[in-house]
XYZ file of C-alpha atoms in Angstrom:
458
model
C -8.532 2.905 -21.504
C -7.852 1.327 -18.436
C -8.648 3.358 -15.474
C -7.996 1.113 -12.483
C -4.567 -0.190 -11.776
C -3.203 -2.182 -9.028
C -4.394 0.498 -6.020
C -7.098 2.409 -7.400
C -6.651 5.267 -9.787
C -3.695 7.896 -10.023
C -2.463 10.627 -11.880
C -0.717 14.163 -11.872
C -3.286 16.814 -10.832
C -3.966 19.126 -13.921
C -3.065 16.568 -16.646
C -4.704 13.129 -16.272
C -6.500 13.599 -13.144
C -8.583 16.310 -12.880
C -11.907 17.476 -10.796
C -13.983 16.537 -13.567
C -12.676 12.940 -13.969
C -12.767 12.565 -10.201
C -16.408 13.410 -10.005
C -17.384 11.019 -12.892
C -15.452 8.290 -10.892
C -16.906 9.018 -7.588
C -20.676 9.102 -9.747
C -19.970 5.888 -11.603
C -19.233 4.080 -7.873
C -22.271 5.787 -6.369
C -24.807 4.493 -9.035
C -22.976 0.950 -9.184
C -23.081 0.455 -5.566
C -26.900 1.762 -5.506
C -26.084 2.844 -1.856
C -28.074 5.511 0.104
C -24.759 7.082 1.729
C -21.036 7.099 1.108
C -18.146 8.026 3.218
C -15.441 10.121 1.851
C -11.925 10.582 2.961
C -8.494 12.411 1.864
C -4.861 12.490 2.568
C -3.024 15.696 3.482
C -2.301 16.658 -0.259
C -2.836 20.147 -1.153
C -5.155 19.180 -4.184
C -7.016 16.814 -1.888
C -9.874 19.258 -0.702
C -10.570 20.173 -4.207
C -10.848 16.567 -5.317
C -12.812 15.594 -2.375
C -15.026 18.575 -3.390
C -15.378 17.187 -6.867
C -16.008 13.214 -5.560
C -18.527 14.957 -2.930
C -20.442 16.628 -6.219
C -20.444 13.217 -7.936
C -21.993 11.411 -5.290
C -24.498 13.855 -4.343
C -25.479 14.626 -7.969
C -26.226 10.473 -8.478
C -28.539 10.967 -5.300
C -26.492 9.752 -2.825
C -25.899 11.195 0.359
C -22.151 11.941 1.378
C -20.465 11.867 4.727
C -17.410 13.659 5.029
C -14.610 12.296 7.124
C -11.994 14.551 6.408
C -8.151 14.151 6.407
C -7.937 10.565 7.533
C -5.420 7.617 6.769
C -6.998 4.963 4.306
C -7.625 2.380 7.141
C -9.509 4.957 9.019
C -11.770 5.416 6.097
C -12.190 1.691 5.751
C -12.964 0.983 9.397
C -15.846 3.531 9.347
C -17.252 2.089 5.773
C -17.285 -1.541 7.440
C -18.894 -0.335 11.094
C -21.292 1.745 9.355
C -21.945 -0.718 6.507
C -21.453 2.240 3.752
C -19.287 2.338 0.812
C -16.516 4.676 0.685
C -14.158 7.223 -1.665
C -10.653 7.719 -0.650
C -8.817 10.823 -2.065
C -5.078 9.513 -2.008
C -2.422 9.144 -4.234
C -0.667 6.928 -1.472
C 3.458 7.075 -2.048
C 3.304 9.016 -5.025
C 5.110 12.532 -5.243
C 3.090 15.645 -4.157
C 1.953 16.434 -7.678
C 0.063 13.165 -8.007
C -3.601 12.636 -6.400
C -5.929 9.443 -6.641
C -8.977 7.470 -6.036
C -9.692 4.568 -3.970
C -12.908 2.771 -3.744
C -13.903 0.585 -0.505
C -17.138 -1.678 -0.199
C -19.876 -1.519 2.471
C -17.997 -4.622 4.008
C -15.074 -2.244 4.817
C -12.754 -3.966 1.734
C -10.988 -2.102 -0.933
C -13.073 -3.262 -4.200
C -11.819 -6.251 -5.653
C -10.899 -6.473 -9.282
C -14.078 -7.722 -10.525
C -15.791 -4.848 -8.812
C -13.611 -2.077 -10.151
C -14.543 -3.721 -13.575
C -17.767 -2.908 -13.322
C -17.297 0.637 -12.028
C -15.011 0.909 -14.625
C -17.489 -0.183 -17.072
C -19.653 2.305 -16.154
C -17.745 5.097 -16.348
C -16.462 4.340 -19.840
C -19.983 3.907 -21.287
C -20.522 7.161 -19.804
C -24.160 6.171 -18.748
C -25.902 8.856 -17.114
C -25.269 9.314 -13.320
C -27.094 12.803 -12.435
C -30.372 12.747 -10.770
C -33.234 15.589 -10.685
C -32.812 18.262 -8.797
C -35.361 17.141 -5.962
C -33.393 13.884 -5.373
C -29.980 14.981 -5.413
C -28.119 14.008 -2.110
C -27.161 15.698 1.109
C -23.426 16.229 2.682
C -22.713 16.260 6.333
C -19.220 16.041 8.205
C -17.983 13.334 10.380
C -15.523 14.819 12.953
C -14.818 11.408 15.210
C -13.671 8.825 12.553
C -9.881 9.060 13.803
C -10.723 8.919 17.257
C -12.803 5.732 16.880
C -10.179 4.183 14.721
C -7.475 4.626 16.984
C -9.897 3.246 20.307
C -10.433 0.109 18.210
C -7.042 -0.313 17.369
C -5.559 -0.093 20.988
C -8.621 -2.523 21.572
C -6.751 -5.407 19.346
C -3.347 -4.854 20.523
C -1.650 -6.483 23.880
C -1.179 -3.177 25.498
C 0.356 -4.369 28.806
C 3.077 -5.926 26.567
C 3.767 -3.296 24.985
C 3.954 -0.963 27.626
C 5.987 -2.962 29.802
C 8.634 -3.222 27.329
C 8.980 0.388 27.795
C 10.020 1.015 24.273
C 10.822 4.306 22.556
C 9.491 4.750 19.239
C 10.593 7.367 16.860
C 7.952 8.049 14.188
C 7.932 9.846 10.782
C 4.212 10.165 9.234
C 5.907 11.927 6.253
C 3.589 15.125 6.626
C 0.821 12.428 5.505
C -2.664 11.618 6.986
C -0.884 9.134 9.742
C 0.408 12.499 11.464
C -3.168 13.030 12.657
C -3.601 9.564 14.395
C -0.112 7.524 14.755
C 1.594 9.756 17.699
C -1.289 9.638 19.551
C -1.707 5.735 19.078
C 1.695 4.673 20.100
C 1.605 6.858 23.198
C -1.544 5.328 23.931
C 0.189 2.329 23.941
C 2.599 2.965 26.370
C 5.638 4.001 24.474
C 7.435 7.371 24.597
C 7.195 9.037 21.030
C 9.590 11.195 19.379
C 8.724 12.485 15.580
C 9.861 13.837 12.545
C 8.044 15.113 9.651
C 5.048 15.080 11.724
C 3.135 18.180 10.503
C 0.302 17.405 8.248
C 1.250 19.211 5.110
C 0.389 18.422 1.804
C 3.644 20.063 0.060
C 5.437 17.043 1.931
C 8.314 19.568 2.629
C 10.264 17.031 4.871
C 10.390 13.914 2.418
C 8.590 12.782 -0.540
C 5.855 10.401 0.626
C 7.117 7.035 -0.123
C 8.947 5.389 2.623
C 11.765 4.025 1.053
C 15.377 4.123 2.201
C 16.657 7.113 0.164
C 13.804 8.981 1.618
C 14.150 8.629 5.237
C 17.433 9.804 6.445
C 15.893 11.827 8.790
C 14.416 9.060 10.608
C 17.713 7.264 10.862
C 19.263 10.402 12.695
C 16.160 10.422 14.702
C 16.637 7.003 15.811
C 20.370 7.172 17.020
C 19.698 10.993 18.434
C 16.616 9.705 20.782
C 18.315 6.249 21.244
C 15.168 4.796 20.403
C 14.562 1.270 20.107
C 12.508 1.278 16.458
C 11.911 3.679 13.782
C 8.742 3.816 11.971
C 7.716 5.419 8.888
C 4.421 5.904 6.849
C 3.506 6.458 3.517
C 1.127 9.459 2.286
C -2.182 7.482 3.420
C -0.649 5.629 6.264
C -1.590 2.110 4.981
C 2.229 0.987 5.058
C 4.947 0.632 8.080
C 8.456 0.658 7.372
C 11.099 0.261 10.334
C 14.568 1.223 11.480
C 16.172 -0.510 14.268
C 18.082 0.146 17.057
C 21.163 1.585 15.463
C 19.253 3.806 13.077
C 19.751 1.426 10.154
C 17.003 0.741 7.843
C 14.997 -2.578 7.616
C 14.014 -4.136 4.796
C 10.066 -4.303 4.234
C 10.637 -7.994 3.162
C 12.657 -8.714 6.217
C 9.787 -6.921 8.419
C 7.389 -9.101 6.700
C 8.934 -12.324 7.147
C 9.539 -11.801 10.905
C 5.607 -11.050 11.327
C 4.890 -13.912 9.292
C 7.164 -16.336 11.080
C 5.429 -15.224 14.160
C 2.026 -15.831 12.802
C 2.070 -18.943 10.155
C 1.371 -22.104 11.510
C 1.003 -25.463 9.344
C -1.542 -25.472 7.150
C -2.106 -21.960 6.887
C -1.774 -19.510 3.210
C -0.049 -16.578 3.029
C -0.719 -14.514 -0.165
C 2.213 -12.188 -1.671
C 2.954 -10.873 -5.001
C 4.952 -11.969 -7.657
C 7.887 -9.772 -6.295
C 7.982 -12.024 -3.143
C 11.245 -12.105 -1.523
C 12.765 -15.871 -1.053
C 12.590 -14.600 2.952
C 8.799 -15.404 2.759
C 9.474 -18.456 1.078
C 11.473 -20.223 3.113
C 9.347 -18.999 6.437
C 6.341 -20.550 4.503
C 8.482 -23.955 4.348
C 9.801 -23.688 7.986
C 6.084 -23.421 9.174
C 4.460 -26.051 6.706
C 2.414 -22.772 5.098
C 1.181 -22.561 1.735
C 2.457 -19.174 -0.326
C 0.079 -18.053 -2.763
C 1.108 -15.404 -5.617
C -0.466 -12.454 -7.182
C 0.180 -9.875 -9.308
C 1.239 -7.081 -7.839
C -1.083 -4.417 -6.151
C -3.150 -4.688 -2.783
C -6.626 -5.255 -4.724
C -5.168 -8.464 -6.257
C -3.991 -9.328 -2.792
C -7.379 -8.617 -1.392
C -9.192 -10.809 -4.243
C -7.141 -13.408 -3.873
C -7.765 -13.723 0.292
C -11.475 -13.349 -0.225
C -11.048 -16.227 -2.855
C -9.160 -18.490 -0.368
C -11.918 -17.561 2.292
C -14.832 -18.937 0.419
C -12.781 -22.152 -0.246
C -12.297 -22.047 3.841
C -8.403 -21.240 3.983
C -6.818 -19.544 6.724
C -4.863 -16.512 5.821
C -3.683 -14.617 8.812
C -1.043 -12.635 7.385
C -0.259 -11.380 3.939
C 1.511 -8.725 2.223
C 3.851 -7.137 0.131
C 7.842 -6.047 1.186
C 6.918 -2.321 0.701
C 5.689 -2.305 4.367
C 2.196 -3.278 2.894
C 0.949 -6.191 5.261
C -2.396 -7.396 6.050
C -3.749 -9.017 8.905
C -6.818 -10.318 7.767
C -8.225 -11.631 10.910
C -8.635 -8.277 12.381
C -9.480 -6.329 8.970
C -8.824 -6.856 5.326
C -6.423 -3.607 4.962
C -3.254 -2.614 5.090
C -2.792 -0.366 8.106
C 0.495 1.140 8.794
C -0.277 2.014 12.547
C -1.786 -1.492 13.027
C 1.519 -3.086 11.263
C 3.531 -1.359 13.569
C 2.162 -2.143 16.689
C 2.144 -6.114 15.585
C 5.902 -5.589 15.444
C 5.965 -3.599 18.770
C 4.126 -7.113 20.018
C 6.954 -8.907 18.403
C 9.548 -6.925 20.106
C 7.691 -7.015 23.338
C 6.897 -11.087 23.173
C 10.864 -11.543 22.444
C 12.335 -9.252 24.772
C 14.631 -8.398 21.819
C 15.904 -5.338 19.615
C 14.837 -4.964 16.066
C 18.234 -5.744 14.873
C 17.597 -9.483 16.342
C 14.188 -9.617 15.351
C 15.091 -9.551 11.659
C 18.597 -11.073 12.002
C 17.733 -14.226 10.264
C 15.718 -12.196 7.381
C 18.570 -10.062 6.127
C 20.615 -12.727 3.962
C 19.716 -11.579 0.925
C 19.804 -8.297 -1.027
C 16.947 -6.617 -2.935
C 17.604 -4.180 -6.075
C 15.061 -2.283 -7.567
C 14.666 0.082 -10.102
C 12.555 2.394 -12.162
C 12.495 3.289 -15.874
C 10.246 6.138 -16.735
C 8.526 6.530 -20.045
C 7.012 9.145 -22.024
C 4.676 7.535 -24.493
C 2.598 4.431 -25.255
C 5.396 3.479 -27.638
C 8.216 3.535 -25.374
C 6.359 1.332 -22.817
C 5.369 -1.239 -25.890
C 9.112 -1.071 -26.848
C 10.284 -1.826 -23.024
C 7.806 -4.322 -22.687
C 9.089 -6.329 -25.992
C 12.370 -6.371 -24.604
C 11.663 -7.971 -21.603
C 9.654 -10.520 -23.275
C 12.710 -11.098 -25.808
C 15.078 -11.002 -22.656
C 13.083 -13.542 -20.707
C 13.072 -15.970 -24.019
C 16.549 -15.958 -24.222
C 17.201 -16.488 -20.166
C 18.190 -19.709 -18.615
C 14.977 -19.860 -16.448
C 11.336 -20.157 -16.905
C 9.341 -16.850 -16.840
C 6.334 -16.368 -14.852
C 4.215 -13.967 -16.663
C 1.538 -13.683 -13.863
C 2.539 -10.148 -13.641
C 5.202 -9.055 -16.203
C 8.205 -11.326 -16.426
C 9.760 -13.180 -13.224
C 12.868 -15.197 -13.940
C 13.991 -17.366 -11.165
C 17.492 -18.903 -11.188
C 17.319 -20.778 -8.066
C 20.256 -18.578 -6.612
C 18.350 -15.123 -7.702
C 15.576 -13.674 -9.370
C 14.539 -10.902 -11.362
C 11.394 -9.158 -12.401
C 10.115 -6.739 -14.815
C 6.848 -5.251 -14.921
C 5.147 -2.051 -15.659
C 3.747 -0.217 -12.735
C 0.123 -0.084 -11.966
C 0.176 3.669 -10.547
C 2.871 5.255 -12.673
C 4.252 5.861 -15.756
C 7.071 3.420 -15.251
C 8.610 0.111 -15.790
C 9.891 -1.596 -12.970
C 12.876 -3.572 -12.522
C 13.015 -5.997 -9.344
C 16.428 -8.451 -8.461
C 17.350 -10.288 -5.341
C 20.180 -12.357 -4.398
C 22.244 -13.533 -1.479
C 25.112 -11.970 -3.408
C 24.701 -8.450 -3.778
C 26.858 -8.216 -6.969
C 24.595 -10.875 -8.456
C 21.419 -8.698 -7.884
C 23.077 -5.481 -8.928
C 24.007 -7.338 -12.213
C 20.807 -9.047 -13.188
C 19.006 -5.728 -12.652
C 21.680 -4.142 -14.403
C 21.401 -6.261 -17.727
C 17.736 -6.106 -17.519
C 17.678 -2.076 -17.388
C 20.395 -1.730 -20.103
C 18.358 -3.774 -22.270
C 15.229 -1.760 -21.872
C 16.610 1.509 -21.752
C 18.373 0.419 -25.278
C 14.690 -0.412 -26.552
C 13.456 2.838 -25.122
C 15.913 5.006 -26.685
C 15.176 3.541 -30.275
C 11.590 3.841 -29.701
C 12.166 7.602 -29.073
C 14.320 8.194 -32.083
């Protein structure tokens, strides 16, 4: 059994994800850390309080004090862990639908646990080693009311507030009813922006839209940009560690395009950036133009974090890294994906260039991305689809990269098949300058996988 995927552990509430499981994860983490206190935060999900209570019970039963931050964005918890030098537990399923919840673990250095440290916690959890201490050694619990205020204040010090304010920007913001609703509106107003919002009430039912900030979920934001004549639209996921943008016409901007624009600003000769195997050609081209190196990892923030820390130990400069889903790292500030900070850096870019969003991303709009998800109901169906992907790759006129799934690069296009690390799905990605080419590559692979899944279900 593998507990931790590409970004913590997640599951459907009441099925594989239960209070007992969360308590055991938190207790195993607390015992592994050998810490005196642990920070605990959660996003807005309706199940969040229950699972935060379960995590607190696991931590205190292991003899460790717990500091409860309440509803916070993941980067707010991460900042607290770094400043206070304490490890942390974040109850969140990030972009997953409302019926999901999850756990992210953060070290006392303020960085989500890398793969090797997650494996230690997982081994302890699966070995079912005792973690409960005697009655007189159990930990205490206290509330920390000001973590979000301090998080916003620190970001304001790290952004060129004068430049952003002088640009006189109108920001249309969609926090998606998530934890960012408690911090991002204030943050952008403090930057000197005129802020209009939609889906900005914290609500774990996510009544306005699903937490994932993909184009299909963001119609309200596009309409708001147009109605308010806004300069930019910004959307977050459930725990506000991602930022997706809309241009001044209310049109969705591909995350790969905004990542490329930010990377072009920050990368220089000899720098290194880190991305996942579904990296867009846009970022490849930016690296070539800047004379920068590109390192690829399996998909997921923990894998990117692990590689960045390795590069740091080798003396490499990594000013920016991330994925095209809106999750961008600025490691020189903090090694965390931070939706509000990502958006603020994009606002700086608009101010510096005195340009519109459309003008900023125009050089990076030549490629079309297609992403499809195939759900499965059993391990047999998953195995059948992965075997079909392997067979497809073997027959393809391209050398497969098997770092994470199967990536086939055809020169003018590429396609990637991999199982999700957070959901019972197999993901198919394709990209090409020709929309029909991207669509046909994704369709061909999807049909092969669907046939295999049907055979396994028969």
